[in-house]
C-alpha atoms as one frame of an Amber mdcrd trajectory, in Angstrom:
protein
  37.382  80.070 124.467  39.089  83.300 123.458  42.392  81.899 124.685  41.807
  78.737 122.628  41.286  80.755 119.520  44.441  82.721 120.056  46.370  79.519
 120.561  45.043  78.048 117.303  45.924  81.210 115.316  49.421  81.380 116.797
  49.931  77.681 116.254  49.132  77.923 112.569  51.558  80.842 112.300  54.277
  78.817 113.979  53.731  75.914 111.589  54.077  78.268 108.593  57.359  79.564
 109.954  58.814  76.176 111.017  60.425  75.428 107.688  62.608  78.510 107.831
  63.731  78.162 111.403  66.986  76.157 111.615  67.914  74.693 114.952  71.705
  75.403 114.514  73.930  77.239 112.105  74.919  75.291 109.070  77.641  75.917
 106.435  77.605  74.873 102.845  80.102  75.197 100.026  79.660  75.218  96.229
  81.142  76.538  93.012  79.631  79.353  90.996  79.423  78.399  88.182  79.699
  74.683  88.960  81.790  72.413  86.878  85.342  71.499  85.988  87.711  74.415
  85.497  90.063  74.376  82.524  93.606  75.722  83.006  93.424  79.495  82.708
  89.770  79.549  83.645  88.098  81.137  86.632  85.462  80.270  89.161  84.086
  81.427  92.586  83.973  79.292  95.701  80.912  80.245  97.771  80.627  79.686
 101.470  77.023  80.020 102.675  75.973  80.230 106.277  72.841  81.163 108.212
  74.808  83.670 110.251  75.294  87.430 110.393  78.453  87.896 112.475  81.828
  86.221 112.747  83.864  85.057 109.798  83.746  82.387 107.115  87.111  80.701
 106.611  88.179  78.925 103.421  90.437  75.949 103.722  92.206  73.855 101.059
  93.219  70.343 101.902  92.831  71.324 105.593  95.006  74.428 105.312  93.587
  77.888 106.039  93.591  80.196 103.067  91.426  83.243 103.654  88.667  84.556
 105.965  85.875  86.947 105.123  82.949  88.522 107.007  79.666  87.113 105.616
  77.476  89.479 103.597  73.935  88.389 103.331  75.000  85.030 104.844  77.629
  84.379 102.147  81.342  84.845 101.471  82.763  84.405  97.978  86.415  83.470
  97.204  87.499  83.872  93.577  89.975  81.816  91.600  91.315  83.384  88.401
  93.750  82.125  85.798  93.455  78.610  87.383  96.303  76.195  87.309  96.505
  72.467  88.348  97.871  73.759  91.692  94.381  75.193  92.426  92.831  71.735
  92.339  92.084  70.181  95.692  89.493  69.637  98.376  88.103  72.917  99.740
  85.906  73.412 102.836  84.418  76.273 104.807  84.359  77.028 108.576  82.195
  79.461 110.489  84.021  81.091 113.370  82.789  83.718 115.851  84.750  85.070
 118.743  87.605  82.769 117.989  85.375  79.717 118.358  84.660  77.171 115.581
  80.869  76.849 115.391  80.245  74.868 112.193  81.998  73.531 109.103  81.024
  72.373 105.664  81.634  69.214 103.784  84.566  68.973 101.405  84.287  70.254
  97.847  86.527  68.653  95.219  87.674  71.377  92.800  89.077  69.947  89.590
  91.265  71.703  87.049  91.417  69.426  84.076  91.674  69.356  80.262  92.902
  72.301  78.270  91.774  75.470  76.771  93.523  77.832  74.484  93.694  81.614
  74.481  93.045  84.066  71.744  93.388  87.783  71.393  90.183  89.617  70.516
  89.581  93.367  70.878  92.979  93.837  72.562  92.216  91.302  75.315  93.201
  87.763  75.979  90.172  85.391  76.085  90.107  81.762  77.230  88.416  79.566
  74.590  87.187  76.017  74.941  87.581  73.190  72.390  83.969  71.962  72.574
  80.829  74.014  71.777  78.806  75.354  74.700  75.831  73.193  75.469  72.189
  74.437  75.858  70.147  73.390  78.912  66.358  73.220  78.719  63.566  71.995
  80.988  60.225  70.393  80.163  57.400  71.118  80.529  58.069  74.504  82.219
  60.593  76.265  84.416  57.922  76.754  87.068  56.024  73.608  88.159  53.883
  72.318  90.975  55.339  69.925  93.472  54.693  66.310  92.446  54.888  67.043
  88.691  57.275  65.215  86.329  60.197  67.289  85.017  62.932  66.582  82.399
  66.202  68.459  82.156  67.931  68.217  78.766  71.527  69.182  77.951  71.992
  69.525  74.172  75.407  69.711  72.549  76.479  69.881  68.911  79.468  67.569
  69.541  78.527  64.042  68.396  80.427  62.029  71.021  80.598  64.409  73.985
  79.225  63.543  77.420  77.766  66.142  79.665  77.649  66.669  83.457  74.431
  68.129  85.000  74.968  70.377  87.977  72.635  71.957  90.618  74.196  74.994
  92.142  74.734  74.373  95.821  75.450  70.661  95.369  78.950  69.224  95.912
  78.934  66.925  92.916  77.310  66.456  89.489  73.777  65.034  89.512  74.191
  62.953  86.347  76.276  62.140  83.303  74.278  62.610  80.128  75.082  61.572
  76.558  73.515  61.445  73.098  71.856  58.186  74.066  70.479  59.643  77.230
  70.087  63.420  76.959  67.486  63.899  79.618  67.600  63.804  83.418  64.089
  62.905  84.599  62.495  63.743  87.928  59.190  61.811  88.262  57.932  63.585
  91.360  59.611  66.957  91.742  59.900  68.491  95.217  60.842  71.908  96.496
  64.353  70.621  97.232  64.782  69.978  93.540  64.407  73.649  92.746  67.384
  75.888  92.072  69.847  76.923  89.337  70.951  74.114  86.981  73.711  74.144
  84.437  75.646  71.542  82.341  79.104  71.170  81.007  80.296  68.727  78.350
  83.574  66.847  77.783  85.198  64.524  75.280  87.550  61.836  76.458  89.823
  61.107  73.573  93.622  61.291  73.837  93.133  63.931  76.523  90.105  65.634
  78.121  88.551  68.498  76.169  85.894  70.574  77.837  83.168  73.073  76.872
  82.184  76.139  78.782  79.238  75.736  81.144  75.792  76.327  79.751  73.759
  79.361  80.715  72.184  78.699  84.103  68.513  77.723  84.174  66.326  78.221
  87.296  63.761  75.591  88.142  61.027  76.840  90.463  58.903  74.362  92.328
  55.692  75.568  94.045  54.207  73.473  96.822  50.621  74.651  96.418  49.234
  71.924  98.709  51.336  73.132 101.635  50.621  76.780 100.877  46.863  76.137
 100.669  46.890  74.147 103.889  48.613  76.948 105.777  46.329  79.579 104.336
  43.226  77.612 105.217  44.495  77.049 108.744  45.244  80.674 109.234  41.876
  81.726 107.698  39.992  79.291 109.906  41.814  80.561 113.026  41.042  84.171
 112.204  37.317  83.407 111.546  37.042  81.458 114.766  38.680  84.338 116.685
  36.286  86.892 115.168  33.288  84.691 115.906  34.306  84.348 119.575  34.941
  88.074 119.903  31.504  88.769 118.478  29.859  86.240 120.826  31.671  87.670
 123.822  30.526  91.196 122.879  26.854  90.085 122.445  26.847  88.322 125.837
  28.327  91.425 127.548  25.547  93.571 126.088  22.898  91.254 127.531  24.453
  91.350 130.982  24.538  95.146 131.056  21.133  96.556 129.924  20.824 100.219
 129.088  19.490 102.872 131.580  15.715 102.649 132.407  13.673 105.798 132.278
  11.539 106.622 135.484   7.712 106.648 135.118   6.183 109.931 134.016   4.789
 111.911 137.048   3.008 115.249 137.420   4.278 118.059 139.634   4.105 117.526
 143.444   4.446 113.759 142.913   0.822 113.249 141.675   0.011 111.055 138.895
  -1.456 112.726 135.788  -5.325 112.626 135.394  -6.798 111.324 132.162  -7.931
 113.975 129.737 -11.676 114.482 129.434 -13.315 113.105 126.341
């Protein structure tokens, strides 16, 4: 019985850890911040891998550009003063010991539209033609799994359309406009959590873009899963303690304490009763 209790407790622990135990290394690629880059703008291409050694290699249109050792499972490659020549399909590879172990999907990096530069404070700053949008979430930034969530990208430009991004995703989630400002998730899951941002554009004679909004983090708590794991662990611990206590009680019954010998008088004679 004691072995059964130990198996139950260890099984509950393994179930709790199963979500974070990948079967093989995976590589993902994303932009930080996400969105379209205007000429002269900057961005960072992030290669993420569940690895601690080896190198993460950045490729553009299948051609190797740079390689970096991962730090905290990530390598970051910066693009500054972007030109149309920086546009293309980027990907990441994970190599260790000269062997290719995994590779990411392709990320289409776009350099479009136009911005203009201005001198302020003795420095050259890139400015965008459209106002920066504001991203908000309803009802809260932290919600329980299964709840309904709305993400709203608000812009002051009357005819602009906006792209909604989730950091870590290859493409925009949705295109929003004044007629449809909200992106609705009816039953949010943990996979929907992360850092969101939006960027607006106006397609007139040529594309004009805004800067990306301030990132907003959506946190999704799976309380049902957490409670189930905690209850399973608690039940396993209680069962284990109960079996240990029962085993200790049974052992005490099998091994009684020392018995005292009968009281005897000197020379082996039994004591006489006292006179009344």
